[in-house]
CSV table of C-alpha atoms and ligand atoms in Angstrom, one decimal:
chain,number,residue,atom,x,y,z
E,234,MET,CA,134.9,33.8,60.7
E,235,ASP,CA,133.6,35.6,58.0
E,236,LYS,CA,134.1,38.9,56.6
E,237,THR,CA,131.1,40.5,58.6
E,238,ASN,CA,131.9,39.0,61.7
E,239,ILE,CA,135.4,40.7,62.1
E,240,ASP,CA,133.7,43.9,60.9
E,241,ASP,CA,131.3,43.7,64.1
E,242,GLN,CA,134.3,43.2,66.3
E,243,LEU,CA,136.1,46.1,65.3
E,244,THR,CA,134.0,48.7,64.1
E,245,PHE,CA,131.0,50.5,65.4
E,246,LYS,CA,127.5,51.5,64.2
E,247,PHE,CA,124.7,53.2,66.0
E,248,LYS,CA,121.6,51.4,66.2
E,249,ASN,CA,118.0,52.3,64.9
E,250,GLY,CA,116.1,52.4,67.9
E,251,TRP,CA,113.2,51.4,66.7
E,252,ASN,CA,114.9,47.6,65.6
E,253,CYS,CA,115.9,47.3,69.4
E,254,ILE,CA,112.5,47.0,71.1
E,255,ASP,CA,110.1,44.1,71.2
E,256,ASP,CA,106.3,44.1,70.9
E,257,SER,CA,105.2,45.3,74.3
E,258,THR,CA,108.0,48.2,74.5
E,259,HIS,CA,106.5,49.2,70.8
E,260,ASP,CA,103.4,49.7,72.8
E,261,GLU,CA,104.9,51.3,75.4
E,262,VAL,CA,106.7,54.0,73.5
E,263,PHE,CA,103.1,54.7,71.6
E,264,LYS,CA,101.5,55.0,75.0
E,265,PHE,CA,103.8,57.5,76.5
E,266,SER,CA,103.7,59.5,73.3
E,267,GLU,CA,100.0,60.1,73.7
E,268,GLU,CA,100.8,61.5,77.5
E,269,TYR,CA,103.5,63.8,76.0
E,270,LYS,CA,101.3,64.9,73.4
E,271,ASP,CA,98.6,65.7,76.1
E,272,PHE,CA,101.3,67.7,78.0
E,273,LEU,CA,102.1,69.7,75.2
E,274,ASP,CA,98.4,70.8,74.8
E,275,LYS,CA,98.2,71.7,78.1
E,276,GLY,CA,101.2,73.8,78.6
E,277,LYS,CA,102.1,76.2,75.7
E,278,THR,CA,103.8,79.0,77.8
E,279,GLU,CA,106.4,78.6,80.7
E,280,ARG,CA,103.7,79.4,83.1
E,281,GLU,CA,101.3,76.8,82.0
E,282,CYS,CA,103.9,74.1,82.3
E,283,THR,CA,105.1,75.1,85.6
E,284,LYS,CA,101.2,75.3,86.7
E,285,GLU,CA,100.9,71.5,84.9
E,286,ILE,CA,104.0,70.2,86.3
E,287,ILE,CA,103.0,71.3,89.9
E,288,LYS,CA,99.7,70.0,89.6
E,289,ARG,CA,101.0,66.3,88.5
E,290,VAL,CA,103.8,66.3,91.2
E,291,LYS,CA,101.6,67.2,94.1
E,292,LYS,CA,99.4,64.3,92.9
E,293,ASN,CA,102.5,62.2,93.5
E,294,GLY,CA,103.3,63.3,96.9
E,295,TYR,CA,105.6,66.2,96.3
E,296,LYS,CA,105.4,69.0,98.7
E,297,ASP,CA,106.2,73.0,98.7
E,298,ILE,CA,109.7,73.6,99.8
E,299,GLU,CA,107.6,76.4,101.9
E,300,LEU,CA,106.3,74.0,104.0
E,301,PHE,CA,109.9,72.5,105.0
E,302,ILE,CA,110.9,76.1,105.3
E,303,ASN,CA,108.4,76.9,108.1
E,304,GLY,CA,108.7,73.5,109.8
E,305,GLU,CA,105.3,72.2,109.1
E,306,GLU,CA,107.6,69.1,107.2
E,307,LYS,CA,110.6,67.7,108.1
E,308,ILE,CA,113.3,66.9,105.3
E,309,VAL,CA,114.1,62.5,105.7
E,310,PRO,CA,115.4,60.8,102.8
E,311,GLY,CA,113.0,60.1,100.2
E,312,ALA,CA,111.1,63.3,100.9
E,313,LYS,CA,109.5,64.7,97.8
E,314,ILE,CA,109.8,68.6,97.3
E,315,TYR,CA,109.0,70.9,94.6
E,316,ALA,CA,110.1,74.7,94.7
E,317,ASN,CA,107.9,77.3,92.4
E,318,ASN,CA,109.9,80.0,91.2
E,319,LYS,CA,107.6,82.9,90.4
E,320,GLU,CA,105.0,80.4,88.5
E,321,LYS,CA,107.8,80.7,85.6
E,322,SER,CA,109.9,77.8,87.1
E,323,VAL,CA,110.1,75.0,89.0
E,324,VAL,CA,112.7,72.7,90.4
E,325,LEU,CA,112.1,69.0,91.6
E,326,PHE,CA,113.7,67.2,94.2
E,327,VAL,CA,113.6,63.7,95.7
E,328,ILE,CA,116.1,63.6,98.8
E,329,GLY,CA,118.6,60.8,98.8
E,330,ALA,CA,120.1,58.5,101.5
E,331,GLU,CA,123.4,60.3,101.0
E,332,ASP,CA,124.5,63.6,102.2
E,333,ILE,CA,123.5,66.1,99.9
E,334,GLU,CA,127.0,67.8,100.5
E,335,ARG,CA,128.2,64.7,98.3
E,336,GLY,CA,126.5,65.7,95.3
E,337,MET,CA,123.2,65.5,93.4
E,338,LYS,CA,122.0,63.7,90.1
E,339,VAL,CA,120.2,66.8,88.2
E,340,VAL,CA,118.6,66.8,85.2
E,341,ALA,CA,117.7,70.2,83.7
E,342,ALA,CA,115.4,71.1,81.2
E,343,HIS,CA,113.6,74.9,80.2
E,344,ILE,CA,110.2,75.4,79.7
E,345,ASP,CA,110.2,78.5,77.5
E,346,SER,CA,109.9,78.3,73.8
E,347,PRO,CA,110.4,80.9,71.0
E,348,ARG,CA,107.4,82.8,70.5
E,349,LEU,CA,105.6,86.3,69.6
E,350,ASP,CA,104.9,88.8,72.8
E,351,LEU,CA,102.9,91.2,72.5
E,352,LYS,CA,104.3,95.0,72.9
E,353,ALA,CA,103.1,97.4,75.8
E,354,PHE,CA,101.0,99.2,73.5
E,355,PRO,CA,100.2,96.9,71.0
E,356,LEU,CA,96.3,97.6,69.8
E,357,TYR,CA,96.3,100.2,66.9
E,358,GLU,CA,94.0,100.6,63.7
E,359,ASP,CA,95.1,100.6,59.9
E,360,GLY,CA,93.0,100.4,56.9
E,361,GLY,CA,90.0,99.6,58.5
E,362,LEU,CA,91.6,96.4,60.4
E,363,ALA,CA,92.7,96.1,64.1
E,364,LEU,CA,96.0,94.8,64.5
E,365,LEU,CA,98.3,94.0,67.8
E,366,LYS,CA,101.9,94.8,67.6
E,367,THR,CA,104.3,92.2,68.7
E,368,HIS,CA,108.2,91.8,69.5
E,369,TYR,CA,109.3,88.2,69.2
E,370,TYR,CA,111.0,86.1,71.9
E,371,GLY,CA,114.0,83.7,71.1
E,372,GLY,CA,115.4,82.7,67.4
E,373,ILE,CA,112.9,82.6,65.2
E,374,LYS,CA,112.7,82.6,61.2
E,375,LYS,CA,110.1,85.4,61.1
E,376,TYR,CA,108.5,84.2,57.5
E,377,GLN,CA,107.4,80.8,59.6
E,378,TRP,CA,105.1,82.9,61.6
E,379,THR,CA,102.8,84.6,59.0
E,380,ALA,CA,99.6,82.8,57.3
E,381,ILE,CA,99.5,80.3,60.5
E,382,PRO,CA,96.6,80.1,63.3
E,383,LEU,CA,97.8,81.8,66.2
E,384,ALA,CA,96.5,82.1,69.9
E,385,PHE,CA,97.3,84.1,72.8
E,386,HIS,CA,98.3,82.8,76.1
E,387,GLY,CA,98.5,85.6,78.7
E,388,VAL,CA,98.3,86.9,82.3
E,389,VAL,CA,96.7,90.7,82.5
E,390,MET,CA,96.5,92.8,86.0
E,391,THR,CA,93.5,94.8,85.9
E,392,LYS,CA,93.3,98.5,87.6
E,393,ASN,CA,91.8,96.7,90.4
E,394,GLY,CA,94.8,94.6,91.0
E,395,GLU,CA,93.1,91.6,89.9
E,396,LYS,CA,95.1,88.9,88.0
E,397,ILE,CA,93.4,87.5,84.9
E,398,GLU,CA,94.6,84.6,82.8
E,399,ILE,CA,93.7,84.5,79.4
E,400,VAL,CA,93.9,82.1,76.5
E,401,VAL,CA,92.0,82.5,73.2
E,402,GLY,CA,92.5,80.5,70.1
E,403,GLU,CA,92.9,77.0,71.6
E,404,ASP,CA,89.4,75.9,72.2
E,405,GLU,CA,87.8,74.3,69.2
E,406,ASN,CA,85.0,77.4,69.6
E,407,ASP,CA,87.7,79.9,69.8
E,408,PRO,CA,88.5,82.6,66.9
E,409,VAL,CA,92.1,82.4,65.9
E,410,PHE,CA,94.6,85.2,65.0
E,411,TYR,CA,96.7,85.3,62.0
E,412,ILE,CA,99.9,87.4,60.8
E,413,THR,CA,99.0,88.5,57.0
E,414,ASP,CA,101.7,87.5,54.5
E,415,LEU,CA,102.0,89.2,50.6
E,416,LEU,CA,100.2,87.9,47.6
E,417,PRO,CA,102.8,86.4,45.3
E,418,HIS,CA,101.3,88.3,42.5
E,419,LEU,CA,102.7,91.4,44.1
E,420,ALA,CA,105.7,89.5,46.1
E,421,LYS,CA,108.4,90.5,43.5
E,422,ASN,CA,110.4,93.0,45.7
E,423,GLN,CA,109.6,90.8,49.1
E,424,GLN,CA,110.8,87.5,47.0
E,425,ASP,CA,113.9,89.0,46.0
E,426,LYS,CA,115.1,90.1,49.4
E,427,LYS,CA,117.2,87.7,51.5
E,428,LEU,CA,115.3,85.2,53.5
E,429,SER,CA,115.8,87.0,56.8
E,430,GLU,CA,114.6,90.3,55.7
E,431,GLY,CA,111.4,89.4,53.7
E,432,ILE,CA,109.3,89.7,57.0
E,433,SER,CA,110.7,92.2,59.3
E,434,GLY,CA,110.4,92.5,63.0
E,435,GLU,CA,107.8,95.4,62.8
E,436,GLY,CA,106.0,93.8,60.0
E,437,LEU,CA,104.9,90.9,62.8
E,438,ASN,CA,101.5,92.4,63.4
E,439,ILE,CA,98.5,90.3,64.4
E,440,LEU,CA,95.1,90.7,62.5
E,441,THR,CA,92.5,91.0,65.3
E,442,GLY,CA,89.3,92.7,64.2
E,443,ASN,CA,87.4,94.6,61.0
E,444,ILE,CA,84.2,95.4,62.5
E,445,PRO,CA,84.0,99.5,63.4
E,446,CYS,CA,81.8,100.5,66.4
E,447,LYS,CA,78.9,102.5,65.1
E,448,ASN,CA,79.8,106.2,66.5
E,449,GLU,CA,81.3,107.8,63.8
E,450,ASP,CA,82.9,110.6,66.3
E,451,ILE,CA,85.5,107.9,67.1
E,452,LYS,CA,88.8,108.1,65.6
E,453,ASP,CA,89.7,104.4,65.2
E,454,PRO,CA,86.1,102.8,65.2
E,455,VAL,CA,87.5,99.2,64.6
E,456,LYS,CA,90.2,99.5,67.5
E,457,TYR,CA,87.6,100.8,69.6
E,458,ASN,CA,85.0,98.1,68.7
E,459,ILE,CA,88.1,95.5,69.9
E,460,LEU,CA,88.8,97.5,73.2
E,461,LYS,CA,85.1,97.3,74.1
E,462,LEU,CA,85.1,93.4,73.3
E,463,LEU,CA,88.0,93.3,75.6
E,464,LYS,CA,86.3,95.4,78.2
E,465,ASP,CA,83.3,93.4,78.0
E,466,LYS,CA,84.7,89.7,78.0
E,467,TYR,CA,88.0,90.0,79.9
E,468,ALA,CA,87.6,93.2,81.9
E,469,ILE,CA,90.7,94.4,79.9
E,470,GLU,CA,91.3,98.1,79.3
E,471,GLU,CA,94.0,99.3,76.7
E,472,LYS,CA,96.2,100.6,79.9
E,473,ASP,CA,96.3,97.1,81.0
E,474,PHE,CA,98.5,96.2,78.3
E,475,LEU,CA,101.2,98.1,79.4
E,476,THR,CA,101.8,95.9,82.3
E,477,ALA,CA,100.7,92.8,80.6
E,478,GLU,CA,102.5,89.7,79.4
E,479,ILE,CA,100.7,88.3,76.7
E,480,GLU,CA,102.4,85.6,74.7
E,481,VAL,CA,101.5,84.8,71.0
E,482,VAL,CA,101.7,80.4,70.0
E,483,PRO,CA,101.0,78.6,67.2
E,484,ALA,CA,97.0,77.7,67.6
E,485,ILE,CA,98.1,74.0,66.6
E,486,LYS,CA,97.6,70.8,68.8
E,487,ALA,CA,100.5,68.5,68.9
E,488,LYS,CA,99.7,65.4,66.3
E,489,ASP,CA,101.4,62.1,65.1
E,490,VAL,CA,103.3,62.7,62.1
E,491,GLY,CA,103.6,60.1,59.1
E,492,LEU,CA,101.7,57.1,58.2
E,493,ASP,CA,103.4,54.9,60.3
E,494,ARG,CA,102.4,57.6,63.4
E,495,SER,CA,106.1,57.4,64.2
E,496,MET,CA,107.0,60.9,64.7
E,497,ILE,CA,105.4,64.0,67.0
E,498,GLY,CA,105.1,67.2,65.2
E,499,ALA,CA,104.1,70.0,67.9
E,500,TYR,CA,104.9,73.5,68.9
E,501,GLY,CA,107.2,74.1,71.9
E,502,GLN,CA,109.1,70.5,72.0
E,503,ASP,CA,112.4,72.7,72.3
E,504,ASP,CA,112.7,72.0,75.1
E,505,ARG,CA,109.2,70.9,76.6
E,506,VAL,CA,110.1,67.3,75.6
E,507,CYS,CA,113.0,67.0,77.4
E,508,ALA,CA,111.0,68.9,80.5
E,509,TYR,CA,108.6,66.1,80.1
E,510,THR,CA,110.7,63.2,80.0
E,511,ALA,CA,112.8,64.6,83.2
E,512,LEU,CA,109.5,65.3,85.0
E,513,LYS,CA,108.3,61.5,84.2
E,514,ALA,CA,111.9,60.1,84.9
E,515,ILE,CA,112.0,61.7,88.4
E,516,LEU,CA,108.0,60.9,89.3
E,517,GLU,CA,109.1,57.3,89.1
E,518,ILE,CA,112.3,57.9,91.4
E,519,SER,CA,112.0,57.2,95.5
E,520,ASN,CA,114.5,56.5,97.9
E,521,PRO,CA,117.7,57.3,95.5
E,522,LYS,CA,121.3,57.3,96.9
E,523,ASN,CA,122.1,60.6,95.8
E,524,THR,CA,119.3,63.4,95.9
E,525,ALA,CA,117.4,63.6,92.8
E,526,VAL,CA,117.0,66.9,91.3
E,527,THR,CA,115.1,67.7,88.0
E,528,ILE,CA,115.4,71.7,87.0
E,529,LEU,CA,112.7,73.1,84.9
E,530,VAL,CA,113.8,76.5,83.9
E,531,ASP,CA,112.4,79.6,82.1
E,532,LYS,CA,114.4,82.3,79.8
E,533,GLU,CA,116.6,79.7,77.9
E,534,GLU,CA,115.8,81.0,74.5
E,535,ILE,CA,117.2,84.7,75.4
E,536,GLY,CA,120.2,83.6,77.5
E,537,SER,CA,119.2,82.0,80.6
E,538,VAL,CA,118.8,85.4,82.0
E,539,GLY,CA,116.3,87.1,84.8
E,540,ASN,CA,115.3,86.0,87.9
E,541,THR,CA,113.4,82.6,86.5
E,542,GLY,CA,116.7,81.7,84.0
E,543,MET,CA,119.4,79.2,84.7
E,544,GLN,CA,121.5,82.2,85.6
E,545,SER,CA,119.9,83.6,88.4
E,546,ARG,CA,120.5,82.2,92.0
E,547,PHE,CA,117.4,80.5,92.6
E,548,PHE,CA,118.5,76.7,92.4
E,549,GLU,CA,121.7,77.8,94.4
E,550,ASN,CA,119.4,79.3,97.1
E,551,LEU,CA,117.3,76.3,97.1
E,552,VAL,CA,120.1,73.9,97.7
E,553,ALA,CA,121.1,76.2,100.7
E,554,GLU,CA,118.0,76.0,102.0
E,555,LEU,CA,118.1,72.4,102.0
E,556,ILE,CA,121.0,72.3,103.5
E,557,ALA,CA,120.2,74.8,106.2
E,558,LEU,CA,117.3,72.8,107.2
E,559,GLN,CA,119.4,69.6,107.7
E,560,SER,CA,122.2,70.8,109.5
E,561,GLU,CA,122.8,72.0,113.0
E,562,GLN,CA,125.1,74.8,111.7
E,563,PHE,CA,124.7,76.1,108.1
E,564,SER,CA,128.0,76.6,106.1
E,565,ASP,CA,128.3,78.0,102.5
E,566,LEU,CA,131.0,75.8,102.1
E,567,LYS,CA,128.3,72.9,102.1
E,568,VAL,CA,126.0,74.5,99.1
E,569,ARG,CA,129.4,74.7,97.2
E,570,ARG,CA,130.5,71.2,98.0
E,571,ALA,CA,126.8,69.6,97.1
E,572,LEU,CA,127.0,71.6,93.9
E,573,ALA,CA,130.5,70.9,92.8
E,574,ASN,CA,129.6,67.2,93.3
E,575,SER,CA,127.1,67.2,91.6
E,576,LYS,CA,126.2,65.3,88.2
E,577,VAL,CA,124.5,67.2,85.4
E,578,LEU,CA,122.3,65.7,82.2
E,579,SER,CA,121.7,69.4,80.6
E,580,ALA,CA,118.4,68.2,78.7
E,581,ASP,CA,118.2,70.2,75.4
E,582,VAL,CA,117.2,69.3,72.2
E,583,GLY,CA,119.7,68.9,69.6
E,584,CYS,CA,119.9,68.8,65.7
E,585,GLY,CA,118.7,65.6,63.6
E,586,PHE,CA,119.9,65.1,60.2
E,587,ASP,CA,117.3,66.6,57.8
E,588,PRO,CA,117.8,65.0,54.1
E,589,ASN,CA,116.3,68.4,52.7
E,590,TYR,CA,119.2,70.1,54.2
E,591,PRO,CA,122.4,68.0,54.0
E,592,ASP,CA,124.8,70.6,53.2
E,593,VAL,CA,125.0,71.9,56.8
E,594,VAL,CA,125.7,68.7,58.8
E,595,ASP,CA,128.5,66.4,59.1
E,596,LYS,CA,126.9,63.1,58.0
E,597,ARG,CA,129.0,61.0,60.3
E,598,ASN,CA,128.9,63.4,63.4
E,599,VAL,CA,125.1,64.6,63.6
E,600,ALA,CA,122.1,62.9,65.3
E,601,TYR,CA,119.4,61.0,63.3
E,602,ILE,CA,116.3,61.2,64.6
E,603,GLY,CA,115.0,57.4,65.4
E,604,LYS,CA,118.7,56.3,66.8
E,605,GLY,CA,117.6,57.6,70.3
E,606,VAL,CA,118.7,59.9,72.9
E,607,LEU,CA,121.7,62.5,71.9
E,608,VAL,CA,124.4,62.9,73.8
E,609,SER,CA,126.7,65.8,72.9
E,610,LYS,CA,130.4,66.3,74.5
E,611,TYR,CA,130.1,69.7,73.4
E,612,THR,CA,127.9,72.5,71.5
E,613,GLY,CA,129.2,75.9,70.9
E,614,ALA,CA,129.8,77.5,67.2
E,615,ARG,CA,132.9,77.6,65.2
E,616,GLY,CA,135.8,76.1,67.3
E,617,LYS,CA,133.6,75.1,70.3
E,618,SER,CA,133.1,78.7,71.2
E,619,GLY,CA,130.6,78.8,74.5
E,620,SER,CA,130.8,75.2,74.9
E,621,ASN,CA,130.7,73.3,78.0
E,622,ASP,CA,132.4,70.2,76.5
E,623,ALA,CA,132.2,67.4,78.8
E,624,ASN,CA,135.1,65.3,80.3
E,625,VAL,CA,135.9,61.8,78.9
E,626,GLU,CA,135.4,60.6,82.3
E,627,PHE,CA,131.9,61.9,82.7
E,628,VAL,CA,130.9,61.3,79.2
E,629,TYR,CA,132.1,57.6,79.6
E,630,GLU,CA,130.4,57.1,82.9
E,631,VAL,CA,127.0,58.5,81.3
E,632,GLY,CA,127.3,56.1,78.2
E,633,LYS,CA,128.1,53.0,80.4
E,634,ILE,CA,124.8,53.9,82.6
E,635,PHE,CA,122.6,54.1,79.5
E,636,ASP,CA,124.3,50.9,78.0
E,637,GLU,CA,123.4,49.1,81.3
E,638,ASN,CA,120.0,49.9,81.0
E,639,ASN,CA,119.5,49.3,77.4
E,640,VAL,CA,118.8,53.1,76.3
E,641,VAL,CA,119.7,53.2,72.8
E,642,TRP,CA,121.8,56.5,72.5
E,643,GLN,CA,123.9,58.4,70.0
E,644,VAL,CA,126.2,61.0,69.7
E,645,GLY,CA,126.1,64.4,67.3
E,646,GLU,CA,127.4,67.6,67.0
E,647,LEU,CA,125.0,70.3,65.8
E,648,GLY,CA,126.3,71.3,62.3
E,649,LYS,CA,129.3,71.5,60.4
E,650,VAL,CA,132.3,73.0,62.3
E,651,ASP,CA,132.2,76.3,60.7
E,652,GLN,CA,128.5,76.4,59.8
E,653,GLY,CA,127.3,77.9,63.0
E,654,GLY,CA,125.9,76.6,66.7
E,655,GLY,CA,124.3,76.8,69.7
E,656,GLY,CA,124.3,76.7,73.4
E,657,THR,CA,122.4,75.2,76.4
E,658,ILE,CA,122.2,75.6,79.8
E,659,ALA,CA,125.3,73.2,80.4
E,660,TYR,CA,128.0,75.7,81.1
E,661,ILE,CA,125.9,77.3,83.9
E,662,LEU,CA,126.0,74.2,86.3
E,663,ALA,CA,129.4,73.5,85.0
E,664,ASN,CA,130.4,76.8,86.3
E,665,TYR,CA,129.9,75.6,90.1
E,666,GLY,CA,132.4,72.8,89.5
E,667,ALA,CA,129.6,69.8,88.5
E,668,GLU,CA,130.4,67.3,85.7
E,669,VAL,CA,127.6,68.5,83.1
E,670,ILE,CA,126.7,66.7,79.6
E,671,ASP,CA,124.3,67.8,77.2
E,672,CYS,CA,121.7,65.1,76.9
E,673,GLY,CA,118.2,65.1,74.9
E,674,VAL,CA,115.9,64.4,71.9
E,675,PRO,CA,117.0,65.4,68.4
E,676,LEU,CA,114.6,67.1,66.3
E,677,LEU,CA,113.7,68.5,62.8
E,678,SER,CA,112.4,71.7,62.0
E,679,MET,CA,113.8,73.4,65.6
E,680,HIS,CA,112.6,76.5,66.7
E,681,ALA,CA,109.7,76.3,64.0
E,682,PRO,CA,105.9,76.4,64.7
E,683,ALA,CA,105.8,72.7,64.4
E,684,GLU,CA,109.0,71.0,65.5
E,685,ILE,CA,109.1,67.1,64.8
E,686,SER,CA,110.7,64.6,67.0
E,687,SER,CA,110.6,60.7,66.9
E,688,LYS,CA,108.5,58.8,69.6
E,689,ILE,CA,111.5,56.5,70.2
E,690,ASP,CA,113.7,59.2,70.8
E,691,ILE,CA,111.3,60.2,73.4
E,692,TYR,CA,110.9,56.9,75.1
E,693,MET,CA,114.8,56.8,75.1
E,694,THR,CA,115.2,59.8,76.7
E,695,TYR,CA,112.9,59.2,79.5
E,696,LYS,CA,114.6,55.9,80.0
E,697,ALA,CA,117.9,57.6,80.2
E,698,TYR,CA,117.2,60.2,82.6
E,699,LYS,CA,115.5,57.3,84.7
E,700,ALA,CA,118.7,55.4,84.6
E,701,PHE,CA,120.9,58.3,85.1
E,702,PHE,CA,119.0,59.0,88.8
E,703,LYS,CA,119.1,55.6,89.8
J,886,MN,MN1,116.5,74.4,73.8
J,887,MN,MN1,116.0,76.4,71.7
């Protein structure tokens, strides 16, 4: 036996995912990525994702939980159910052969992404320009949002109570919008500032017009002209902004990255990459042993709060509904047992090693894009603070499922111990007593207007979620 073989026996190395697939799987990986890019372009907000997901699951035989609650449909093993939470989050169930009380297999991802929201009173005029004020949502690096094309996606209630959906900036023929940046010639003071202060939150104002209306008596003629356009095109008045939800996102389509087209660059991959793979996985599950569940929630980027975030009782209430529908006598204890006996993959993105920024990570314990789905025993910051920290028994169980199903997987921490950190929704489901582990796709440039993923990792994540459900 030579030295290399001895080495192989005792040491361990993560594999490169691309080296672990044959030609036909290679084609499948690329085909999967095309469909994923299409999903990203169709769902750039939590509302659009919810709509798109419901459209797809309905095509696959899923029925609205309301039909079960009002008695039109009956719950049987194999039943496929969706629940729409205020058009901003959605939960999918495939009812298992086992009693739900024995626990569910859950994959939970989020469908909100960092962005800019219009303020309630956004439109103003200054220097002959009409601008819109914003308040950012989630953890953004403000300088990244200047000088890139932006699009509006929103919902407006008009004074007649009509709900209007607006998308401007996505169609080839649409105008786009920009936040200006300072010319370098005059940027001495700006460039001397800390990166976090170079662009201020109140400086993220979106350019939206330059033509004044002809009437010289009007105080802000450019703003007035924009209001006229809004009225003519969308039937919106200034007062309607007070109640509107208008989200501003990069007007950039999902694209292949690299000469080898191995990667995808797109807005909102945190966490729509895990949302999409969790959706695809559950769509291929029928008649599972344990009830399979895909949870796709809103508000993760601002702390999972609100009635569409994971901290709301929406999911717990759904489980109560399912138990009430299936048992002669409802008992809250059954709900608690169902949740406590569940096994959960908290499906969120992680940090991939970036050769441009090697100093912030521990090279031996960070994920690498291309090395498969990322399993993180813990997240958190500085001493695992805020982390779910999965139990060894469950980490082992998940790893074994992946190995047996030829899923290429790796482990990784977010960054160096003292550097900082992040959290996911893992701890919330763990509060019920469920076994939870973080498991998703590693990204580069997380939270940037365009985030980078590797196609092989996306495919392996889909395979991982599917194997977990089975
Ligand atoms: Mn995330
Ligand atoms: Mn995030």
